[in-house]
Amino acid sequence: MGLFTNLTMAKKAGLPPGSIVHVGERKLEKAGIQLIHYDVDNLEERELGKIEECYPYKEKQGVTWINVDGLHDTDLIKEIGDSFNLHPLVLEDIVNTEQRPKIDDMDDYLFVVAKMIYHDPDDEFLKFEQISLILMENYIISFQEDKGDVFDPVRDRLRREKGRIRKLKADYLLYALVDSLVDSYYGVLEGIGEKIEKLEDDLVTDPEPESIQNIHSLKRELLLLRRSVWPMRDMLSSLERGASELIDEKNLIFFRDVYDHTVQVIETIETCRDIVSGMMDLFLSSVSNKMNDVMKMLTVIATIFIPLTFIAGIYGMNFENMPELKWSWGYPAVWAVMFVVGVLMVFWFKRKKIL
Amino acid sequence: MGLFTNLTMAKKAGLPPGSIVHVGERKLEKAGIQLIHYDVDNLEERELGKIEECYPYKEKQGVTWINVDGLHDTDLIKEIGDSFNLHPLVLEDIVNTEQRPKIDDMDDYLFVVAKMIYHDPDDEFLKFEQISLILMENYIISFQEDKGDVFDPVRDRLRREKGRIRKLKADYLLYALVDSLVDSYYGVLEGIGEKIEKLEDDLVTDPEPESIQNIHSLKRELLLLRRSVWPMRDMLSSLERGASELIDEKNLIFFRDVYDHTVQVIETIETCRDIVSGMMDLFLSSVSNKMNDVMKMLTVIATIFIPLTFIAGIYGMNFENMPELKWSWGYPAVWAVMFVVGVLMVFWFKRKKIL
Amino acid sequence: MGLFTNLTMAKKAGLPPGSIVHVGERKLEKAGIQLIHYDVDNLEERELGKIEECYPYKEKQGVTWINVDGLHDTDLIKEIGDSFNLHPLVLEDIVNTEQRPKIDDMDDYLFVVAKMIYHDPDDEFLKFEQISLILMENYIISFQEDKGDVFDPVRDRLRREKGRIRKLKADYLLYALVDSLVDSYYGVLEGIGEKIEKLEDDLVTDPEPESIQNIHSLKRELLLLRRSVWPMRDMLSSLERGASELIDEKNLIFFRDVYDHTVQVIETIETCRDIVSGMMDLFLSSVSNKMNDVMKMLTVIATIFIPLTFIAGIYGMNFENMPELKWSWGYPAVWAVMFVVGVLMVFWFKRKKIL
Amino acid sequence: MGLFTNLTMAKKAGLPPGSIVHVGERKLEKAGIQLIHYDVDNLEERELGKIEECYPYKEKQGVTWINVDGLHDTDLIKEIGDSFNLHPLVLEDIVNTEQRPKIDDMDDYLFVVAKMIYHDPDDEFLKFEQISLILMENYIISFQEDKGDVFDPVRDRLRREKGRIRKLKADYLLYALVDSLVDSYYGVLEGIGEKIEKLEDDLVTDPEPESIQNIHSLKRELLLLRRSVWPMRDMLSSLERGASELIDEKNLIFFRDVYDHTVQVIETIETCRDIVSGMMDLFLSSVSNKMNDVMKMLTVIATIFIPLTFIAGIYGMNFENMPELKWSWGYPAVWAVMFVVGVLMVFWFKRKKIL
Amino acid sequence: MGLFTNLTMAKKAGLPPGSIVHVGERKLEKAGIQLIHYDVDNLEERELGKIEECYPYKEKQGVTWINVDGLHDTDLIKEIGDSFNLHPLVLEDIVNTEQRPKIDDMDDYLFVVAKMIYHDPDDEFLKFEQISLILMENYIISFQEDKGDVFDPVRDRLRREKGRIRKLKADYLLYALVDSLVDSYYGVLEGIGEKIEKLEDDLVTDPEPESIQNIHSLKRELLLLRRSVWPMRDMLSSLERGASELIDEKNLIFFRDVYDHTVQVIETIETCRDIVSGMMDLFLSSVSNKMNDVMKMLTVIATIFIPLTFIAGIYGMNFENMPELKWSWGYPAVWAVMFVVGVLMVFWFKRKKIL
């Protein structure tokens, strides 16, 4: 599973628009449908075998949340689309998991595409899962690629008998779901923050050649993250400004709150990007610093010994007429000269701040 | 055929505006005209010898799609222009294949310039082909530089008797054609994505001097791609917002869908550009890393042997009065000293983390 | 206390929105409440034990300013929220100290989140403290993370019997508080300015490897500062444009003044960022300059002595038939040759501008 | 004539506004005036000695185009200004050749400043010449710095008896002139494109130190070009949107066409800038590559011979008790050892991919 | 006086808003007041001892221009503020010389803050002086930090009896003053242009380590300049669009003219910034080029002599059994071998394009 999963694109060129073809990895063996129906007093949870089982709830009072795990079963998706009267293009977007987050107001219903992002413990890369949400008067239908999500806290709040969520309508449930998604980004950012801190410590104490690849992959992770969160911001911005009549004006303040969180996430991403950019300089400087130390040592040793070796070479010549060779104090004198030359060079290095 | 084809520009300075002069490479021996006429029940396909043959279809019910391959036959273009009452500037833009994608609402008809992009299998560079589309009430006229296009799936859908495309008007056909073009960009991006992955692997394992040229040409490819797709976005954005009365409001949702795809393509291009930029750092760091290893080795060998050679030089001197030379254990002692010096230096290198 | 305090985020995923959970460091043992009530003629200052003690002031004429230090006591915050009828999301934002500066007009009251920024003398890093302000008709409630703030001048002005502040309403007090906050940024900037000057002097005279880390941490400090001040600007911009009816139109000019100051602060931050970016180049160039000097010296000494040592090596050979060795002037001649070679090389180096 | 001509600025500080002082190089000995008067049937061309000679044409039917070459004769400019009732600031802008392209709607007339750009064959730098155009009901007055322009094709079209240009009004003539100017940019871009291609080939095959200066001057050329074309775009954009009542709405489509061309030119400039930026990396990498090869060779030769020379140095020592020296196979054995050491090192270099 | 004068900020935190505290360097011993009163026929110039002396002019016909040099005398400023009914915040801005250029419409009067910029001949740095202008119906009050300004040409024009300036109102005088300020920027830019040209020549011919500091300080100069001129643009833009009723609509064209000049100045600054950025690359490449030459020389000399010295070392060994030593042509043969080896290496260097 390469890093490019999120860059590869729909290969359905040639199919008519509205063709419901699953694009993306098949993450699940068999699609599953869960239904939660609630009003202030009652809550009913069911695992559905067939989508028809949810039809009776259409007429009922209260809010119904239908959650579909697994997008490869396109017949199921089509069936749901037919029974809830969804536009073919909406269905196409639901199963195309490379969609960017967006909101489409289809008059009768609101179609929201969002991204769930998490660190896969088995894998060091970020995972992106597309969550599509359909908001109708009393209904929410959510589509996920895989089992397991960040919505359990919402379910728990629904099960607990009291709390705003049971009293309010489907629009508040939509808010609660989107809020859970955005909350999950904080965890991802924290993980990235820790990576950055660790990498920075490494860079200062012991820059490894691998560090550059870590910086590079951190950069790319932030790039992919940013690509998913920016359109979330646009989506929430238009929700918060009251884009749809399906959302009660009194609840707009909640969407503004999620919007604020998204802005905070984006700013943190941008700050991280700036910091990671700066780390490249830190790394390169650290490496060149170490290299400079190595070169300095070569220089010092070479420049001290090269003249001394030259002197030794001089008196290794075999000329018959070399009076110094016969002087009895010639040998110690040469040692003395060498010593003086060596000491002088060391002093000179010190003064030049090389040693 | 250099990379600059797309940078070279019209050399028709001095001609009156509206002069129909083919600008670009002549890609085809002889221009060809195909006509498809259809309504819900019937479909007629013809290869036209002369443009006049299409006049009878003007009055007919249903939609007529005339496709012209080859733009060098300016007389033909002019004839078509005259018979369909096209503005001279439109004709000029059709034959000037360096046009940027745009949309011009000419009241009676809509003039759309788009780009078909594909990887030429014979050539490693991207190919850009200009597709001009004229949308009238019941007519679409398309102009291509060369035979062969990405419209075959649209033709197939037309031939199959059922499906939305046969029921709807010419505006939907326009959508289907533009959608095919944008779909084809995904394939180009996938090719680039593969190149990026391959290059990244090379950079990490074995950076070659040629890699830098590959990065450079990848950068340029993305630059040219971006230059073609950005204006497509603007074009589709104004279409999607209902710029023309020739497009039924009910079909705007389809154009919004293509628009979304274009935005997705652009974001992927920008992400690729960011990644390719980062690869430059990766490459330079990889190269300087290898160089540093080479320099370290020089330093280690030189700094170990320079002092040892100096010691050997000392006892190569010919002074008569060198008592050490006469000591019977002098020679092994020198070896011992050299060994100790060598070992000490290696230890020192280890401690300094150079070795 | 790492630099990332300001990047770590709320870990309350899963709690219902409006949950009042303190996010951030607990900075204070016990929360404290101070109350200042004033009108033109009277001023009363009290330390409150319980929040109920402030209820009588609700009905009183004049302005009441309640200041709460410490946000970990969420029961207290909730109590205040209940008694002043604050929205749960507002309370949530008050205790979440990673909030970005913003303004929310809640019709009955105005909710302002701002940042106090200061250099901690015990620590070299910047400290960010969140200040939340609630403006009502006659009331201001301020929430701080810790004891100690930059509001003492405001308190002094209140205590002094005369001055505009005692004559005007709560909206002017809000201005005075926000103005104090923005004024405090100047001090922070001055500190950064001094650091920049010191660092620049160091870079020119004696670039240390540590300098790069100083540049890096200066960069990050500016990044965090910017992240806090930019939204302050947006907040003040909407205040200044008369976003709320709680602010008298006559007082808008004061908010425009603070807005101008924020713009000035932002421009200075951007200028500093540009200068710090440039310092990286200065540093790298300085370092590579020093390195070049070292390498030049190695080159000069090596290239002078290598040929001389070669000459000495020649006459150290033991060939029987080497006529030069027997010439009586051979030895001085070799010295002469060596001298000439050495001098020539020095001349050549001078001409090549290497020495 | 330095590159900075276009950066130096008006030195007329202190003169009252509207002072007509020629700023720029005097390019012409004597100013010249040409007049072309035409309607559908007639065309009259005259070289005017005095400006008064054009007064009779003011009342005539048809369009009159007065072209003035040379701006240093400020008396002439003032005279024209007086007789056509031009605002002093307009006259000031005409003679200040450092003006940026712009359009001023003066109610009675339209004042357009544009730039003619061309490669001077005698000089490798780009030449910028300011063209000021005054559009009145039936009149166009054009001012040029120098003889020779890119308007000859327009003149030819005027002279030829048929064609749209003779039938339409002065606004179409304005379009024709501006179109000629923009067309001329294509030639300049083509020249730059060729330079880029040539430079790129050089960089890959044989990077010279001079290349960097070529890149730098190419960068600057693009900078200056961009500085002239961007405001042309703004100017044409406001023309195209129908900024003036002097331009017939039916002709706006022509101005939109020039506008499109300008956008195309700008995009090509930006693409070129991106490519040239990338060439810097290509160059630096090419140079450092060559340097690395040099250093590798030094390393290989030095590290092979340094140990061998050390071995030779050992047996050059004069110890009396060196048994190896007396062994009859000592000398060949040393050779063998040296050979083995040398071969081993070469192998090691190969394995480390240095050789 | 460091470069940071313009970055240090007001240290008046804690003072009530509207406190008139002089922020900035005290540039003048004693404040001075000049008054010029004029109408079409008369002009009166006076040096005022006290501000009260100007009161009689308040009722007079014609325009009065009061110029105040020196801002440290806050009592004087306060007195002026009281007598002309200026808002305390306006007075605060006048004496705070770190204000950014802006325009405040105070209904009764217009408050303009602008910057005078000039090269101090005694100092190599740019000087920034704040000029505050108050425009009333018939009055202009200008505040300067220091004696000496760029307004003398305006004064001269006033003194000369004819010219538009004497006929028009105070708004035209405001224009004339602002125009003088903007004109003075051209001189500053020309100075910078010359510096750039000189620096570029130096970089190409003889790059000194100091060049980098010159580039850095040029960069910073442009940064400070830009910081002052950008808000001037915004200020003039709102003036030009008729922000105030105190400015006659007929005179707006003059303000548009100054606005155009400011845009021109800004574009030149941006162009200079781009060029200076590019010079860094030029410099670094120039330096590394020189270094490469040095390293090449080391490599060539070392790699030629190292093998030769090795050969000499071989025949310096003292083995008893070295047949070559006894050959009578051994010595010349070694010389020959060395010569051949040396020549071969030189050839090889030439072929590899190193020499």
PDB file of C-alpha atoms in Angstrom, chain A residues 3-137:
ATOM      1  CA  LEU A   3       1.704   6.552  -0.157  1.00  0.00           C
ATOM      2  CA  PHE A   4      -0.019   7.307  -3.425  1.00  0.00           C
ATOM      3  CA  THR A   5      -3.320   5.679  -2.626  1.00  0.00           C
ATOM      4  CA  ASN A   6      -4.709   9.143  -2.168  1.00  0.00           C
ATOM      5  CA  LEU A   7      -3.360  10.370  -5.434  1.00  0.00           C
ATOM      6  CA  THR A   8      -4.580   7.606  -7.691  1.00  0.00           C
ATOM      7  CA  MET A   9      -7.852   8.441  -9.236  1.00  0.00           C
ATOM      8  CA  ALA A  10     -11.044   7.073 -10.638  1.00  0.00           C
ATOM      9  CA  LYS A  11     -10.426   4.701 -13.540  1.00  0.00           C
ATOM     10  CA  LYS A  12     -13.932   4.763 -14.855  1.00  0.00           C
ATOM     11  CA  ALA A  13     -13.360   6.912 -17.890  1.00  0.00           C
ATOM     12  CA  GLY A  14     -15.901   5.959 -20.492  1.00  0.00           C
ATOM     13  CA  LEU A  15     -18.712   5.026 -18.187  1.00  0.00           C
ATOM     14  CA  PRO A  16     -21.818   7.190 -18.296  1.00  0.00           C
ATOM     15  CA  PRO A  17     -22.044   9.748 -15.506  1.00  0.00           C
ATOM     16  CA  GLY A  18     -23.934   8.449 -12.518  1.00  0.00           C
ATOM     17  CA  SER A  19     -22.447   4.979 -13.002  1.00  0.00           C
ATOM     18  CA  ILE A  20     -22.158   3.490  -9.552  1.00  0.00           C
ATOM     19  CA  VAL A  21     -18.727   1.910  -9.650  1.00  0.00           C
ATOM     20  CA  HIS A  22     -16.798   1.450  -6.458  1.00  0.00           C
ATOM     21  CA  VAL A  23     -13.460   3.245  -6.698  1.00  0.00           C
ATOM     22  CA  GLY A  24     -10.974   2.453  -3.973  1.00  0.00           C
ATOM     23  CA  GLU A  25      -9.770  -0.472  -1.999  1.00  0.00           C
ATOM     24  CA  ARG A  26     -12.327  -3.058  -0.975  1.00  0.00           C
ATOM     25  CA  LYS A  27     -11.926  -2.918   2.752  1.00  0.00           C
ATOM     26  CA  LEU A  28     -14.733  -5.113   3.914  1.00  0.00           C
ATOM     27  CA  GLU A  29     -15.942  -8.646   3.232  1.00  0.00           C
ATOM     28  CA  LYS A  30     -19.652  -7.942   3.428  1.00  0.00           C
ATOM     29  CA  ALA A  31     -21.533  -4.681   3.710  1.00  0.00           C
ATOM     30  CA  GLY A  32     -23.499  -4.162   6.937  1.00  0.00           C
ATOM     31  CA  ILE A  33     -26.382  -1.867   7.833  1.00  0.00           C
ATOM     32  CA  GLN A  34     -27.159  -0.545  11.293  1.00  0.00           C
ATOM     33  CA  LEU A  35     -30.266   1.426  12.158  1.00  0.00           C
ATOM     34  CA  ILE A  36     -30.808   3.625  15.189  1.00  0.00           C
ATOM     35  CA  HIS A  37     -34.197   5.184  15.673  1.00  0.00           C
ATOM     36  CA  TYR A  38     -34.811   7.545  18.560  1.00  0.00           C
ATOM     37  CA  ASP A  39     -36.938  10.275  19.968  1.00  0.00           C
ATOM     38  CA  VAL A  40     -36.864  11.859  23.419  1.00  0.00           C
ATOM     39  CA  ASP A  41     -38.270   8.789  25.084  1.00  0.00           C
ATOM     40  CA  ASN A  42     -37.320   5.766  23.027  1.00  0.00           C
ATOM     41  CA  LEU A  43     -34.257   4.383  21.296  1.00  0.00           C
ATOM     42  CA  GLU A  44     -34.231   1.369  19.045  1.00  0.00           C
ATOM     43  CA  GLU A  45     -31.058  -0.171  17.618  1.00  0.00           C
ATOM     44  CA  ARG A  46     -31.138  -2.828  14.896  1.00  0.00           C
ATOM     45  CA  GLU A  47     -28.754  -4.590  12.591  1.00  0.00           C
ATOM     46  CA  LEU A  48     -30.537  -4.729   9.228  1.00  0.00           C
ATOM     47  CA  GLY A  49     -30.301  -7.700   6.884  1.00  0.00           C
ATOM     48  CA  LYS A  50     -31.998  -5.928   4.014  1.00  0.00           C
ATOM     49  CA  ILE A  51     -32.508  -2.293   3.329  1.00  0.00           C
ATOM     50  CA  GLU A  52     -36.254  -2.810   3.021  1.00  0.00           C
ATOM     51  CA  GLU A  53     -36.430  -3.310   6.767  1.00  0.00           C
ATOM     52  CA  CYS A  54     -35.912   0.394   7.286  1.00  0.00           C
ATOM     53  CA  TYR A  55     -38.926   1.483   5.227  1.00  0.00           C
ATOM     54  CA  PRO A  56     -41.392   1.357   8.133  1.00  0.00           C
ATOM     55  CA  TYR A  57     -39.297   3.950   9.955  1.00  0.00           C
ATOM     56  CA  LYS A  58     -39.829   6.439   7.174  1.00  0.00           C
ATOM     57  CA  GLU A  59     -43.259   7.330   8.468  1.00  0.00           C
ATOM     58  CA  LYS A  60     -42.384   7.170  12.160  1.00  0.00           C
ATOM     59  CA  GLN A  61     -41.882  10.141  14.410  1.00  0.00           C
ATOM     60  CA  GLY A  62     -38.338  10.765  15.674  1.00  0.00           C
ATOM     61  CA  VAL A  63     -34.967  10.564  13.999  1.00  0.00           C
ATOM     62  CA  THR A  64     -33.596   7.566  12.121  1.00  0.00           C
ATOM     63  CA  TRP A  65     -29.896   7.067  11.503  1.00  0.00           C
ATOM     64  CA  ILE A  66     -28.955   4.400   9.023  1.00  0.00           C
ATOM     65  CA  ASN A  67     -25.281   3.556   8.807  1.00  0.00           C
ATOM     66  CA  VAL A  68     -23.864   1.523   5.920  1.00  0.00           C
ATOM     67  CA  ASP A  69     -20.386  -0.043   6.246  1.00  0.00           C
ATOM     68  CA  GLY A  70     -18.752  -1.109   3.006  1.00  0.00           C
ATOM     69  CA  LEU A  71     -19.156   0.514  -0.407  1.00  0.00           C
ATOM     70  CA  HIS A  72     -18.260  -2.292  -2.781  1.00  0.00           C
ATOM     71  CA  ASP A  73     -21.817  -3.715  -2.762  1.00  0.00           C
ATOM     72  CA  THR A  74     -23.066  -1.328  -5.437  1.00  0.00           C
ATOM     73  CA  ASP A  75     -26.405  -3.085  -5.760  1.00  0.00           C
ATOM     74  CA  LEU A  76     -27.128  -2.257  -2.163  1.00  0.00           C
ATOM     75  CA  ILE A  77     -26.108   1.352  -2.689  1.00  0.00           C
ATOM     76  CA  LYS A  78     -28.329   1.550  -5.749  1.00  0.00           C
ATOM     77  CA  GLU A  79     -31.236   0.087  -3.833  1.00  0.00           C
ATOM     78  CA  ILE A  80     -30.816   2.639  -1.057  1.00  0.00           C
ATOM     79  CA  GLY A  81     -30.550   5.355  -3.670  1.00  0.00           C
ATOM     80  CA  ASP A  82     -33.780   4.246  -5.323  1.00  0.00           C
ATOM     81  CA  SER A  83     -35.742   3.929  -2.126  1.00  0.00           C
ATOM     82  CA  PHE A  84     -34.641   7.333  -0.812  1.00  0.00           C
ATOM     83  CA  ASN A  85     -34.788   8.947  -4.213  1.00  0.00           C
ATOM     84  CA  LEU A  86     -31.124   9.972  -4.374  1.00  0.00           C
ATOM     85  CA  HIS A  87     -29.606  11.469  -7.533  1.00  0.00           C
ATOM     86  CA  PRO A  88     -27.363   9.064  -9.510  1.00  0.00           C
ATOM     87  CA  LEU A  89     -24.458  11.505  -9.257  1.00  0.00           C
ATOM     88  CA  VAL A  90     -24.780  11.431  -5.477  1.00  0.00           C
ATOM     89  CA  LEU A  91     -24.571   7.653  -5.500  1.00  0.00           C
ATOM     90  CA  GLU A  92     -21.576   7.835  -7.811  1.00  0.00           C
ATOM     91  CA  ASP A  93     -19.841  10.181  -5.370  1.00  0.00           C
ATOM     92  CA  ILE A  94     -20.621   7.931  -2.420  1.00  0.00           C
ATOM     93  CA  VAL A  95     -18.826   4.947  -3.915  1.00  0.00           C
ATOM     94  CA  ASN A  96     -15.971   6.973  -5.379  1.00  0.00           C
ATOM     95  CA  THR A  97     -13.808   7.169  -2.292  1.00  0.00           C
ATOM     96  CA  GLU A  98     -11.422   9.697  -3.782  1.00  0.00           C
ATOM     97  CA  GLN A  99     -14.053  12.424  -3.555  1.00  0.00           C
ATOM     98  CA  ARG A 100     -12.991  15.645  -1.892  1.00  0.00           C
ATOM     99  CA  PRO A 101     -15.073  16.856   1.065  1.00  0.00           C
ATOM    100  CA  LYS A 102     -18.006  18.920  -0.134  1.00  0.00           C
ATOM    101  CA  ILE A 103     -21.609  19.729   0.475  1.00  0.00           C
ATOM    102  CA  ASP A 104     -24.371  19.570  -2.127  1.00  0.00           C
ATOM    103  CA  ASP A 105     -27.783  20.964  -1.366  1.00  0.00           C
ATOM    104  CA  MET A 106     -30.193  18.762  -3.338  1.00  0.00           C
ATOM    105  CA  ASP A 107     -33.305  20.628  -2.076  1.00  0.00           C
ATOM    106  CA  ASP A 108     -34.921  17.515  -0.576  1.00  0.00           C
ATOM    107  CA  TYR A 109     -31.797  16.399   1.143  1.00  0.00           C
ATOM    108  CA  LEU A 110     -28.287  17.531   1.942  1.00  0.00           C
ATOM    109  CA  PHE A 111     -25.355  15.504   0.687  1.00  0.00           C
ATOM    110  CA  VAL A 112     -22.149  15.823   2.717  1.00  0.00           C
ATOM    111  CA  VAL A 113     -18.833  14.176   1.905  1.00  0.00           C
ATOM    112  CA  ALA A 114     -16.264  14.218   4.712  1.00  0.00           C
ATOM    113  CA  LYS A 115     -13.061  12.439   5.571  1.00  0.00           C
ATOM    114  CA  MET A 116     -12.202  10.378   8.622  1.00  0.00           C
ATOM    115  CA  ILE A 117      -8.459  10.451   9.233  1.00  0.00           C
ATOM    116  CA  TYR A 118      -6.528   8.258  11.628  1.00  0.00           C
ATOM    117  CA  HIS A 119      -3.132   6.729  12.211  1.00  0.00           C
ATOM    118  CA  ASP A 120      -3.286   3.053  11.446  1.00  0.00           C
ATOM    119  CA  PRO A 121      -1.410   1.298  14.272  1.00  0.00           C
ATOM    120  CA  ASP A 122      -0.248  -1.470  11.879  1.00  0.00           C
ATOM    121  CA  ASP A 123       1.119   0.963   9.416  1.00  0.00           C
ATOM    122  CA  GLU A 124       3.058   4.165   9.857  1.00  0.00           C
ATOM    123  CA  PHE A 125       1.037   6.061   7.287  1.00  0.00           C
ATOM    124  CA  LEU A 126      -2.132   8.076   7.725  1.00  0.00           C
ATOM    125  CA  LYS A 127      -5.382   6.419   6.680  1.00  0.00           C
ATOM    126  CA  PHE A 128      -8.141   8.402   5.012  1.00  0.00           C
ATOM    127  CA  GLU A 129     -11.688   7.004   4.969  1.00  0.00           C
ATOM    128  CA  GLN A 130     -14.521   8.686   3.141  1.00  0.00           C
ATOM    129  CA  ILE A 131     -17.729   9.262   5.107  1.00  0.00           C
ATOM    130  CA  SER A 132     -20.784  10.294   3.069  1.00  0.00           C
ATOM    131  CA  LEU A 133     -23.774  11.659   4.911  1.00  0.00           C
ATOM    132  CA  ILE A 134     -27.314  12.204   3.637  1.00  0.00           C
ATOM    133  CA  LEU A 135     -29.439  14.515   5.764  1.00  0.00           C
ATOM    134  CA  MET A 136     -33.214  14.458   5.247  1.00  0.00           C
ATOM    135  CA  GLU A 137     -36.014  15.834   7.367  1.00  0.00           C
TER     136      GLU A 137
END
